[in-house]
Coordinates of N, CA, C and O in Angstrom, one line a residue:
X1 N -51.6 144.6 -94.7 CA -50.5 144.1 -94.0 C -50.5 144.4 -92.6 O -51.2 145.4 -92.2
X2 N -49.9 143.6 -91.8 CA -49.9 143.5 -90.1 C -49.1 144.4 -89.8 O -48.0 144.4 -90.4
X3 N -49.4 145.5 -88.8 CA -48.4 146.4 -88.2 C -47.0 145.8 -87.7 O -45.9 146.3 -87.9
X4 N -47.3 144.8 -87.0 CA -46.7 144.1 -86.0 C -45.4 142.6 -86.8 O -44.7 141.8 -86.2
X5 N -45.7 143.0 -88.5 CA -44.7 142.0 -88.5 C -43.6 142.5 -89.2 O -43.0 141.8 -89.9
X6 N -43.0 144.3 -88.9 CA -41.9 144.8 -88.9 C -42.3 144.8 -90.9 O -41.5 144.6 -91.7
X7 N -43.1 145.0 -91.1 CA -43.3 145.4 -92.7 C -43.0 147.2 -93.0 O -43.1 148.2 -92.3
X8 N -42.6 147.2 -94.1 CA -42.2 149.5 -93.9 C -43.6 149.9 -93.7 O -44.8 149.5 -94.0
X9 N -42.8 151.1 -93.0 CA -44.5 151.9 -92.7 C -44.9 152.6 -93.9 O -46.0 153.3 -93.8
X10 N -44.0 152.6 -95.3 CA -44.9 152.8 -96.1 C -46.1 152.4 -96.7 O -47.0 153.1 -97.3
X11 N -46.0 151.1 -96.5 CA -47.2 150.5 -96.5 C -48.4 150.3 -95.4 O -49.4 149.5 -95.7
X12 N -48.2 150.9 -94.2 CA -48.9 151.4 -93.3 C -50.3 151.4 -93.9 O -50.6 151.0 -95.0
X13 N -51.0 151.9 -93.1 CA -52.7 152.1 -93.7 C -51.9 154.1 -93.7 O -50.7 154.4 -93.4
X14 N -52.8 154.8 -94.1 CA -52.4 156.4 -93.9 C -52.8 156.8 -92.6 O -52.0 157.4 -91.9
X15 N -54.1 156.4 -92.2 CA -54.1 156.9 -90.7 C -52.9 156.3 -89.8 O -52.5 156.8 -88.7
X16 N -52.6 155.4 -90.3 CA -51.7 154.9 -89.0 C -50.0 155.6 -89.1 O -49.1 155.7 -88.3
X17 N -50.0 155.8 -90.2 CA -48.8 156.8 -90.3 C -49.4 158.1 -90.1 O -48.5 158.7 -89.5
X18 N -50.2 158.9 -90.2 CA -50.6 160.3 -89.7 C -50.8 160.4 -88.2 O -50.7 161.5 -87.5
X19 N -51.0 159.2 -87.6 CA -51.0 159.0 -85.9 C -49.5 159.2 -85.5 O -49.1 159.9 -84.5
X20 N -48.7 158.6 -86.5 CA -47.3 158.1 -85.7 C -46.6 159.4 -85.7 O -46.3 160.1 -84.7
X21 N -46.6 159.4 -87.2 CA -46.1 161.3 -87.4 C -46.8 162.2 -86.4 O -46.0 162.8 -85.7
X22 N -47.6 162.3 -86.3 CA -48.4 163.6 -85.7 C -48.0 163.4 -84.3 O -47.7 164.4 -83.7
X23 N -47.7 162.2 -83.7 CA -47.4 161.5 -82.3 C -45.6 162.5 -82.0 O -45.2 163.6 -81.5
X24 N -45.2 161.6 -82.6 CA -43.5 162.1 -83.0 C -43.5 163.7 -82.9 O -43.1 164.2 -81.9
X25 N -43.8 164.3 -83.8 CA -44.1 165.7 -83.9 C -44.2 166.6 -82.9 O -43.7 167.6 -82.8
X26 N -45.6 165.7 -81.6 CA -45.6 166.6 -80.7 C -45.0 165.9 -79.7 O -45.2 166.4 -78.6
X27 N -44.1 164.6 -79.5 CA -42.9 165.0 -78.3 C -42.4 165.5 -79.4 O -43.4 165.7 -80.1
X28 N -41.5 165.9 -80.0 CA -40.2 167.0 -80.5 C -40.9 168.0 -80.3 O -40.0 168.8 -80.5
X29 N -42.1 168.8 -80.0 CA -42.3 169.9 -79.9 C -42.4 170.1 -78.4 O -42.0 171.2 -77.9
X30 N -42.8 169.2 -77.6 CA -43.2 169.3 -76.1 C -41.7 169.1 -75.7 O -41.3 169.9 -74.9
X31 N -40.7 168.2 -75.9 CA -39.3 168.2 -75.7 C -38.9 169.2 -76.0 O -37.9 169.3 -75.3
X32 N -39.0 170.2 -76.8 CA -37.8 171.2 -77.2 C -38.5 172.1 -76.4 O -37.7 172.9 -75.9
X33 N -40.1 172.4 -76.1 CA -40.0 173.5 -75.2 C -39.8 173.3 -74.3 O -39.3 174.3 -73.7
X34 N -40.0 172.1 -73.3 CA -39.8 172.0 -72.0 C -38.1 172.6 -72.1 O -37.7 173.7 -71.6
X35 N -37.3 171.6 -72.8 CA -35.7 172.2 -72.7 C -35.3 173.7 -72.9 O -34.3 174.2 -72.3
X36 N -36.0 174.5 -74.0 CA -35.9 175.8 -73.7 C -36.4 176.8 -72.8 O -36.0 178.0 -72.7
X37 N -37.7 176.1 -71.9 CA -38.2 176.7 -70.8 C -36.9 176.3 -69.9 O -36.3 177.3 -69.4
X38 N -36.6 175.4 -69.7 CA -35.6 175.3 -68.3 C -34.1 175.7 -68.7 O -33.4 176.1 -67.8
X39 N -33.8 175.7 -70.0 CA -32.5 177.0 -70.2 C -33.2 178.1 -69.8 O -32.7 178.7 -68.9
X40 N -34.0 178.5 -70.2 CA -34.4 180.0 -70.0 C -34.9 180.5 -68.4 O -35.0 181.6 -68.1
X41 N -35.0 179.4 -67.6 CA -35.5 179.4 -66.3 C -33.9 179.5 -65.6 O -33.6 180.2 -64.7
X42 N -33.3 178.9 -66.1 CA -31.7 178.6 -65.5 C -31.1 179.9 -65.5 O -30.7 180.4 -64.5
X43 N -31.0 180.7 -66.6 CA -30.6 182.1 -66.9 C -31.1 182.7 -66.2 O -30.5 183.5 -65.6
X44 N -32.5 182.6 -65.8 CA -33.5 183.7 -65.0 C -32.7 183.4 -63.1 O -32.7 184.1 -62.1
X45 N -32.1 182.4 -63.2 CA -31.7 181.9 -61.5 C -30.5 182.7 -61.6 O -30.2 183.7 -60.9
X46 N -29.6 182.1 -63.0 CA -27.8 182.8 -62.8 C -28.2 184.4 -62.4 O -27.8 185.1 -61.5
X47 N -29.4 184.6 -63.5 CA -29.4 186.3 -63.4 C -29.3 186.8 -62.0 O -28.5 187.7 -61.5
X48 N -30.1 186.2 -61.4 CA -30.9 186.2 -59.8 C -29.5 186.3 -59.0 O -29.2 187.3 -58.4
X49 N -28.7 185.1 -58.9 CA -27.7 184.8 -58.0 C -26.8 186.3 -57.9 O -26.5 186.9 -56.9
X50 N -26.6 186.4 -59.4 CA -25.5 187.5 -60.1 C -26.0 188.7 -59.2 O -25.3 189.5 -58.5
X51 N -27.6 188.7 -59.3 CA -27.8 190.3 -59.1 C -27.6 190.1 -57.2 O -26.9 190.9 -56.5
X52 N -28.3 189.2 -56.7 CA -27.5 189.2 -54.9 C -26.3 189.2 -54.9 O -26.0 189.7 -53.8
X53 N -25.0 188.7 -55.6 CA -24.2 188.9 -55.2 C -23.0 190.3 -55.4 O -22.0 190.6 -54.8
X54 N -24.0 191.1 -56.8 CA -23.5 192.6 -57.2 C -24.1 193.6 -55.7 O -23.5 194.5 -55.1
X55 N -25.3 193.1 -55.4 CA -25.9 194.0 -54.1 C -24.9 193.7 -52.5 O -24.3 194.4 -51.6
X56 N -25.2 192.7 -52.8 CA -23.8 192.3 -51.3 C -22.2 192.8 -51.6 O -22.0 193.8 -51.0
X57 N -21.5 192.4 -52.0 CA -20.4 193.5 -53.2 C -20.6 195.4 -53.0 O -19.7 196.2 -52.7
X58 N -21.9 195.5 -53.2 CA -21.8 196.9 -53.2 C -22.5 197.6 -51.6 O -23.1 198.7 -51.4
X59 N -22.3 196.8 -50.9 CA -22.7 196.5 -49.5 C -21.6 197.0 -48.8 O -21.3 198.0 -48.2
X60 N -20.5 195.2 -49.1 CA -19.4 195.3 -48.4 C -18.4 196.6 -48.6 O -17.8 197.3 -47.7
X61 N -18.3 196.8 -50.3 CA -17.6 198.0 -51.0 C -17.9 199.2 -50.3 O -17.2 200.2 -50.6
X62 N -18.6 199.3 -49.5 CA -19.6 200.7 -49.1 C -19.0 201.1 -47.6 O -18.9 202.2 -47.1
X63 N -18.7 199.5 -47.1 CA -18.6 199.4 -45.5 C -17.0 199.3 -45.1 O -16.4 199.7 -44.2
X64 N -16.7 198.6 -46.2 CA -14.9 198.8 -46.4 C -14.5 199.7 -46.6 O -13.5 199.9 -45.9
X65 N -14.9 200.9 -47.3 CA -14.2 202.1 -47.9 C -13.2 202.2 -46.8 O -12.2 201.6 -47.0
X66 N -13.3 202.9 -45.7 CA -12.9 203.7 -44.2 C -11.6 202.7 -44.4 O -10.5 203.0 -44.6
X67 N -12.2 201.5 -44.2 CA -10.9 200.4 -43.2 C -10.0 200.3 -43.7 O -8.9 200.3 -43.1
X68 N -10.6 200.3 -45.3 CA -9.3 199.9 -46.2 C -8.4 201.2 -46.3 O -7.2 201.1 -46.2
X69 N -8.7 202.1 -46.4 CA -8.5 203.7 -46.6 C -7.3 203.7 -45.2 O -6.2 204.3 -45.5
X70 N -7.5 203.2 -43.9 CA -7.1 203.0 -43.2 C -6.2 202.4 -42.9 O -5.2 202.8 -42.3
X71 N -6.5 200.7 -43.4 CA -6.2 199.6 -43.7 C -6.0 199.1 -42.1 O -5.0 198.7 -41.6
X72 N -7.1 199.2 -41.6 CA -8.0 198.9 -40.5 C -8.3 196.5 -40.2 O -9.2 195.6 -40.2
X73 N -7.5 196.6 -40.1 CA -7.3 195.2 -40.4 C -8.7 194.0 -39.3 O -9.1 192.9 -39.5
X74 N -8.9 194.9 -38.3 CA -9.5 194.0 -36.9 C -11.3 194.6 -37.4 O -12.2 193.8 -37.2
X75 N -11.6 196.1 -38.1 CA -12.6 195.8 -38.5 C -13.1 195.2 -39.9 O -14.3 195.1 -40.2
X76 N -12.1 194.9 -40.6 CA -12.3 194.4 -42.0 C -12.4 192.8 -41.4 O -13.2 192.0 -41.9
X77 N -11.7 192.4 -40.4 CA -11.9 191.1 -40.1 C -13.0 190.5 -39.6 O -13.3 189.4 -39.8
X78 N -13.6 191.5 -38.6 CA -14.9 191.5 -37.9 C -15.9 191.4 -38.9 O -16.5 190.4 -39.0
X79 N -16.1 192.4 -39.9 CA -17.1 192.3 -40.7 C -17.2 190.8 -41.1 O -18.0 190.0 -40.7
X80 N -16.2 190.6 -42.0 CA -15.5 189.4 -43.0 C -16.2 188.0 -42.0 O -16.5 186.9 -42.3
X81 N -16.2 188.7 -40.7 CA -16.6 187.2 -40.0 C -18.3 187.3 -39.6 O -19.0 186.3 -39.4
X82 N -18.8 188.5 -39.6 CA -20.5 188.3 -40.2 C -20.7 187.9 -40.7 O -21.7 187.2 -40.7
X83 N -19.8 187.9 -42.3 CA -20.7 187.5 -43.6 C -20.3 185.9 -43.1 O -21.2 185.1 -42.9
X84 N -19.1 185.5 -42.8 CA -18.9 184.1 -43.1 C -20.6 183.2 -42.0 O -21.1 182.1 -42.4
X85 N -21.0 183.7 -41.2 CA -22.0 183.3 -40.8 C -23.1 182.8 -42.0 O -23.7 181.8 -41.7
X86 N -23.5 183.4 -43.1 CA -24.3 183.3 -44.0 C -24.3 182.1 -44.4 O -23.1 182.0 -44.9
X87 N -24.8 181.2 -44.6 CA -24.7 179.7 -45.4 C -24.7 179.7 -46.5 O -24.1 178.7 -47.0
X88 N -25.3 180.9 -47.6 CA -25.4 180.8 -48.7 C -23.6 180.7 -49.4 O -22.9 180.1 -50.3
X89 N -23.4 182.0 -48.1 CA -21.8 182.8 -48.8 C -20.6 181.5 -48.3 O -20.5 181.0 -47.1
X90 N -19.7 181.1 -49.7 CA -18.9 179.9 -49.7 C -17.8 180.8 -49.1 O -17.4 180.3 -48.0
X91 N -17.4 181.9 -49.6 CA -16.4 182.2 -49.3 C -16.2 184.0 -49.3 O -17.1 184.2 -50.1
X92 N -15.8 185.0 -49.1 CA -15.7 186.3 -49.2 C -14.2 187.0 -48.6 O -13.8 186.5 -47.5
X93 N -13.5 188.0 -49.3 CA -12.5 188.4 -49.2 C -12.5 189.9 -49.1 O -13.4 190.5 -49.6
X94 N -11.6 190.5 -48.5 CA -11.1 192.1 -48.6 C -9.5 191.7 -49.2 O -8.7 190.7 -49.1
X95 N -9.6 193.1 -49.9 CA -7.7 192.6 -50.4 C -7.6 194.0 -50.8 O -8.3 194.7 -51.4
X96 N -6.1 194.5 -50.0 CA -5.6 195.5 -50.3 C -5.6 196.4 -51.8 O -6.0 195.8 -52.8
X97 N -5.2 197.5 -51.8 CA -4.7 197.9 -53.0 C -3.6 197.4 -54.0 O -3.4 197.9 -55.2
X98 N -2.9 196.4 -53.6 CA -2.0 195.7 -54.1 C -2.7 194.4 -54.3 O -2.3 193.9 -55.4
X99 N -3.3 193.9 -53.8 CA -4.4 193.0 -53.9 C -3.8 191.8 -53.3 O -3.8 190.6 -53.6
X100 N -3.3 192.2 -52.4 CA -3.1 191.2 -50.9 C -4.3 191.2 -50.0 O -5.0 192.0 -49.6
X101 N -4.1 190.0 -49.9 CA -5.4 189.5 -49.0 C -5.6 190.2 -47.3 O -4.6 190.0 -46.6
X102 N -6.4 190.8 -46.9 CA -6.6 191.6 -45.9 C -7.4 190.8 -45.1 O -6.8 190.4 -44.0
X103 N -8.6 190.5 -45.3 CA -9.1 189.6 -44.0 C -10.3 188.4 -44.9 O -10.8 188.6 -46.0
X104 N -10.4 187.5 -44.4 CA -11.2 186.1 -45.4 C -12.2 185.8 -44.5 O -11.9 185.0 -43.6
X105 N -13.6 186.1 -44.4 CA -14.6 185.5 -43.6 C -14.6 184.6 -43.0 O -14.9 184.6 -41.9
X106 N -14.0 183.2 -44.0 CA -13.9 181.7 -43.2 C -13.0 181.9 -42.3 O -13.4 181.3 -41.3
X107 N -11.8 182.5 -42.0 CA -10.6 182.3 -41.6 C -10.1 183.8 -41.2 O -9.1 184.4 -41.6
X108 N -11.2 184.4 -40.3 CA -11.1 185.5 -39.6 C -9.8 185.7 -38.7 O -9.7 186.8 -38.3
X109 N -9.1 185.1 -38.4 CA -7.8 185.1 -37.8 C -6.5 185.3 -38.8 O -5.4 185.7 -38.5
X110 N -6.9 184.7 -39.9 CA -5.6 184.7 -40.7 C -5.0 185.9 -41.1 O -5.8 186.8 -41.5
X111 N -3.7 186.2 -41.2 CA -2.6 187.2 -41.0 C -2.8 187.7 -42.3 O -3.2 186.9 -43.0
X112 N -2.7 188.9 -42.8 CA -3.1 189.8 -43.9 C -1.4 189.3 -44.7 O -0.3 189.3 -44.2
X113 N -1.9 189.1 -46.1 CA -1.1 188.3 -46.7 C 0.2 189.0 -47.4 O 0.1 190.2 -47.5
X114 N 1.4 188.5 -47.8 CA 2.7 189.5 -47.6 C 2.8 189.3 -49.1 O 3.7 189.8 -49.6
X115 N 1.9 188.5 -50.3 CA 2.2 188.1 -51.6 C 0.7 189.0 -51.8 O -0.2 189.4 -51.0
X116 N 0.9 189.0 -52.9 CA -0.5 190.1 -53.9 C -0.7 188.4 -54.5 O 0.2 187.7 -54.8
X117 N -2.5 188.0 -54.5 CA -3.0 187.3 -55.2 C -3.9 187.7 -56.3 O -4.6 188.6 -56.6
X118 N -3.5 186.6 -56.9 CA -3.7 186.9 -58.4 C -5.1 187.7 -58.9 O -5.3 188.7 -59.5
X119 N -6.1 186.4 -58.1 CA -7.5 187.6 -58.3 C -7.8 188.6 -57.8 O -8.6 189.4 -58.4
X120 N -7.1 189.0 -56.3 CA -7.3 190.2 -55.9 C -6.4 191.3 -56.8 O -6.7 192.5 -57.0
X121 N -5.6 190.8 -57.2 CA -5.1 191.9 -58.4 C -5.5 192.5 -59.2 O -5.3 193.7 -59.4
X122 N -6.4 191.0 -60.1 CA -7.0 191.1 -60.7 C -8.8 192.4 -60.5 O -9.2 193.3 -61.2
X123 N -9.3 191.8 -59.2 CA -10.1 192.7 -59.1 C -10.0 194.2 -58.6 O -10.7 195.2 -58.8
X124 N -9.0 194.2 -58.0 CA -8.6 196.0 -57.8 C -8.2 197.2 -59.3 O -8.5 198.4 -59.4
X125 N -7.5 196.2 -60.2 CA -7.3 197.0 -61.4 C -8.8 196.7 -62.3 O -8.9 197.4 -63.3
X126 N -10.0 195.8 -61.9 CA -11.1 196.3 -62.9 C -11.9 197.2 -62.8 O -12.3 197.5 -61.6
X127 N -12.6 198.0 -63.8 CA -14.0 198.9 -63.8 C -15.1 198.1 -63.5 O -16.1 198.7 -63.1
X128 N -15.2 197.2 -63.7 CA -16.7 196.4 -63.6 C -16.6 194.9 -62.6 O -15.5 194.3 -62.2
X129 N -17.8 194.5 -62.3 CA -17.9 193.7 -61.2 C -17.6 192.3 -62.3 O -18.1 192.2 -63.4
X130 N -16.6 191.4 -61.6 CA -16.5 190.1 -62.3 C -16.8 189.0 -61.5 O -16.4 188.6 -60.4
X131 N -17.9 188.4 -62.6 CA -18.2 187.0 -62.0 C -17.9 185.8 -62.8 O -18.1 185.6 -64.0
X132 N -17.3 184.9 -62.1 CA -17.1 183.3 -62.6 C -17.7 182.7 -62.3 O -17.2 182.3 -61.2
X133 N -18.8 182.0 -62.6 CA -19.0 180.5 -62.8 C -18.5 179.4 -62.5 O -17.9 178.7 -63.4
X134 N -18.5 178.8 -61.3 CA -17.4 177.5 -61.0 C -18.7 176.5 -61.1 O -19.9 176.8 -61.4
X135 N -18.2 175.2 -61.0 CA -19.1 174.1 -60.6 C -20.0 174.1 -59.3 O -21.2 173.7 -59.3
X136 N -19.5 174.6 -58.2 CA -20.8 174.7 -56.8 C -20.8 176.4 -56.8 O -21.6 177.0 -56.0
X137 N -20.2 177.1 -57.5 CA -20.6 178.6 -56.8 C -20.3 179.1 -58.4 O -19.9 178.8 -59.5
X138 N -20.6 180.6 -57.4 CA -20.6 181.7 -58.2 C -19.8 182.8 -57.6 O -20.2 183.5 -56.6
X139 N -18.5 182.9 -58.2 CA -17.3 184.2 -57.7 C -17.7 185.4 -58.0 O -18.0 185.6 -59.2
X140 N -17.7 186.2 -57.2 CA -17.6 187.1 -57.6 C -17.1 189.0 -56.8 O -17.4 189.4 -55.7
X141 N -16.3 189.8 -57.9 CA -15.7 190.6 -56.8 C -15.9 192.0 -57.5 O -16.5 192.0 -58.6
X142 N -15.4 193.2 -57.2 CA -15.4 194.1 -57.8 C -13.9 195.4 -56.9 O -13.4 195.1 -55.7
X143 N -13.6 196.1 -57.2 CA -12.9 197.1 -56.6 C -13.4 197.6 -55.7 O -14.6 197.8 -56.0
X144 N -12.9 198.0 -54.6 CA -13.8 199.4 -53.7 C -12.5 200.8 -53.9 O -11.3 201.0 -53.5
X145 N -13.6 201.8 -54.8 CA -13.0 202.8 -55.3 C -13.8 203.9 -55.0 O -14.9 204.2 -55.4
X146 N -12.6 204.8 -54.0 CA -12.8 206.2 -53.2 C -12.5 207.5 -54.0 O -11.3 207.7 -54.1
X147 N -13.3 208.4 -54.8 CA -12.8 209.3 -56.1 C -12.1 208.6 -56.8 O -12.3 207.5 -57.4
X148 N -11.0 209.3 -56.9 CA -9.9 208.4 -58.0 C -9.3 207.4 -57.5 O -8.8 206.6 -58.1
X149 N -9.3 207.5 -56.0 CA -8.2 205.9 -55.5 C -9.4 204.8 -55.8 O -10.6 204.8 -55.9
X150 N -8.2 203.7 -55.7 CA -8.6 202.5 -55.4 C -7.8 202.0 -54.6 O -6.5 201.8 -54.5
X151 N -8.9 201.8 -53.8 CA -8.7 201.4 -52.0 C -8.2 199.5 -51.7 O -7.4 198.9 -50.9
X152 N -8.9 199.1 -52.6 CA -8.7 197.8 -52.8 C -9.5 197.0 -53.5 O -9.4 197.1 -54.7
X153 N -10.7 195.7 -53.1 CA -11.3 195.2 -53.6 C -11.6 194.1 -52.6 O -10.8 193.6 -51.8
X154 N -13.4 193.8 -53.0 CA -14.2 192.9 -52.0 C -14.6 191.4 -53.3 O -14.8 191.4 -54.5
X155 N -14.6 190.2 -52.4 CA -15.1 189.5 -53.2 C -16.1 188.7 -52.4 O -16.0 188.7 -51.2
X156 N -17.3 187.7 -53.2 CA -17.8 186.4 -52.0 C -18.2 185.3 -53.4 O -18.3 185.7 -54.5
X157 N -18.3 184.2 -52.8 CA -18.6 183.2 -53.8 C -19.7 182.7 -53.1 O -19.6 182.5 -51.9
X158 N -20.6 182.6 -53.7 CA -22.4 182.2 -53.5 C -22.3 180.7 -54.1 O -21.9 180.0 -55.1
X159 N -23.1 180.6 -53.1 CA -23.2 178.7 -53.3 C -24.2 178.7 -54.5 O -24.8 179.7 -54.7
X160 N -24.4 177.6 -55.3 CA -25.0 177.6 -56.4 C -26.4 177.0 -56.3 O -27.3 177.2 -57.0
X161 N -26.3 175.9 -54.8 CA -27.0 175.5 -54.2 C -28.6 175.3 -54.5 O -29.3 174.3 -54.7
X162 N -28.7 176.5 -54.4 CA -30.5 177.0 -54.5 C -31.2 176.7 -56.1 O -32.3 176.4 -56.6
X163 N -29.9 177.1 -56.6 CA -30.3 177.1 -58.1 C -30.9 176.0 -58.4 O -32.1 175.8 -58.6
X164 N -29.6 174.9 -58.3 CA -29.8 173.8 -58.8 C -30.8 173.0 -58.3 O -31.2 172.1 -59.1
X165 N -31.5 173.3 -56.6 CA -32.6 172.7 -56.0 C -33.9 173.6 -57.3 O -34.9 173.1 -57.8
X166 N -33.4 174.6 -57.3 CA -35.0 175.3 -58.5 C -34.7 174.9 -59.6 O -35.8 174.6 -60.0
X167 N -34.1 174.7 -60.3 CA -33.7 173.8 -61.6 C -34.1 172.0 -61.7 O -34.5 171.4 -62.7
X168 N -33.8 171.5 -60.3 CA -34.5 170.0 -60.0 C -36.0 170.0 -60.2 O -36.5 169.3 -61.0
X169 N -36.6 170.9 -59.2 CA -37.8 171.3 -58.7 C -38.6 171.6 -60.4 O -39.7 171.1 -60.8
X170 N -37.8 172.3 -61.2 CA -38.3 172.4 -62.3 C -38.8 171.4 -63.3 O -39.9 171.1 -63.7
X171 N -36.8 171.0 -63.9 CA -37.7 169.2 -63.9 C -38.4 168.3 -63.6 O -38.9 167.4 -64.3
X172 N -38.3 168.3 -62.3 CA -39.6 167.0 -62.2 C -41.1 167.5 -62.3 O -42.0 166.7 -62.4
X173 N -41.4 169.1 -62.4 CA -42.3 169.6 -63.1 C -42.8 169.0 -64.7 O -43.8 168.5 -65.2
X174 N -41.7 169.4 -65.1 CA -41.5 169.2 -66.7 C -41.5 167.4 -66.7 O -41.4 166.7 -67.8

């Protein structure tokens, strides 16, 4: 019988079903690892991003102590306006002990805030550094805690940017 006049492949010759199969077999095998190489490459970037933005975090946390301690508003703002220079960094915050906003890198002028926001609240009452996951970045903040006080809390959101250029870069590898 003719391959080509849509007859079942069980009637195939056998080599020509052991080609197709064997064919089939290794894309689903060459597809599933490329796809679990580039989840696993993708994890290896979040990891990456996560860990620059715990080291910057424990930078600012380090450089804030004093100000906030003080509640030194013109050098929390100064700083806040180096980092905003960074292209990577979307955005970065100081926020009181109450978790009012103290000075904002982008918007080095703006007046230290008279309402406690929510995430800065949020980040001054935790033990551990929290990061979110947005669509273009990566949030993330932690407390800055002097012995037992807590002085306040720093945050910056990291552009995702790079990732997703090494995640492109990957697939057109793949």
């Amino acid at each position: 019988m003719s391959l080509i006049r849509g007859s079942s492949w069980i009637h195939w010759p056998l080599a020509a079903r052991l080609a197709l199969t064997t064919t089939l077999l290794i894309i689903v095998a060459v597809t599933g690892a490329t796809l679990l190489s580039g989840h696993r490459e993708q994890q290896t970037f979040r990891t990456e991003l996560q860990h620059q933005a715990g080291l910057l975090l424990d930078t600012l946390a380090v450089s804030s102590a004093d100000a906030l301690y003080s509640l030194d508003a013109d050098f929390l703002s100064d700083m806040m306006k180096g980092l905003g220079e960074n292209r990577q960094v979307v955005s970065g915050r100081v926020y009181d002990s109450k978790g009012r906003l103290v000075a904002d890198a982008h918007d080095p002028t703006s007046a230290p805030g008279l309402q406690s926001d929510l995430y800065g609240l949020r980040l001054v009452s935790s033990d551990t550094t929290v990061f979110e996951w947005q669509p273009n970045q990566l949030l993330a903040g932690r407390a800055v805690i002097a012995g037992p006080q807590r002085l306040g809390a720093v945050s910056v959101a990291l552009s995702t940017a790079p990732i997703e250029a090494k995640i492109a870069a990957l697939q057109r590898q793949s």
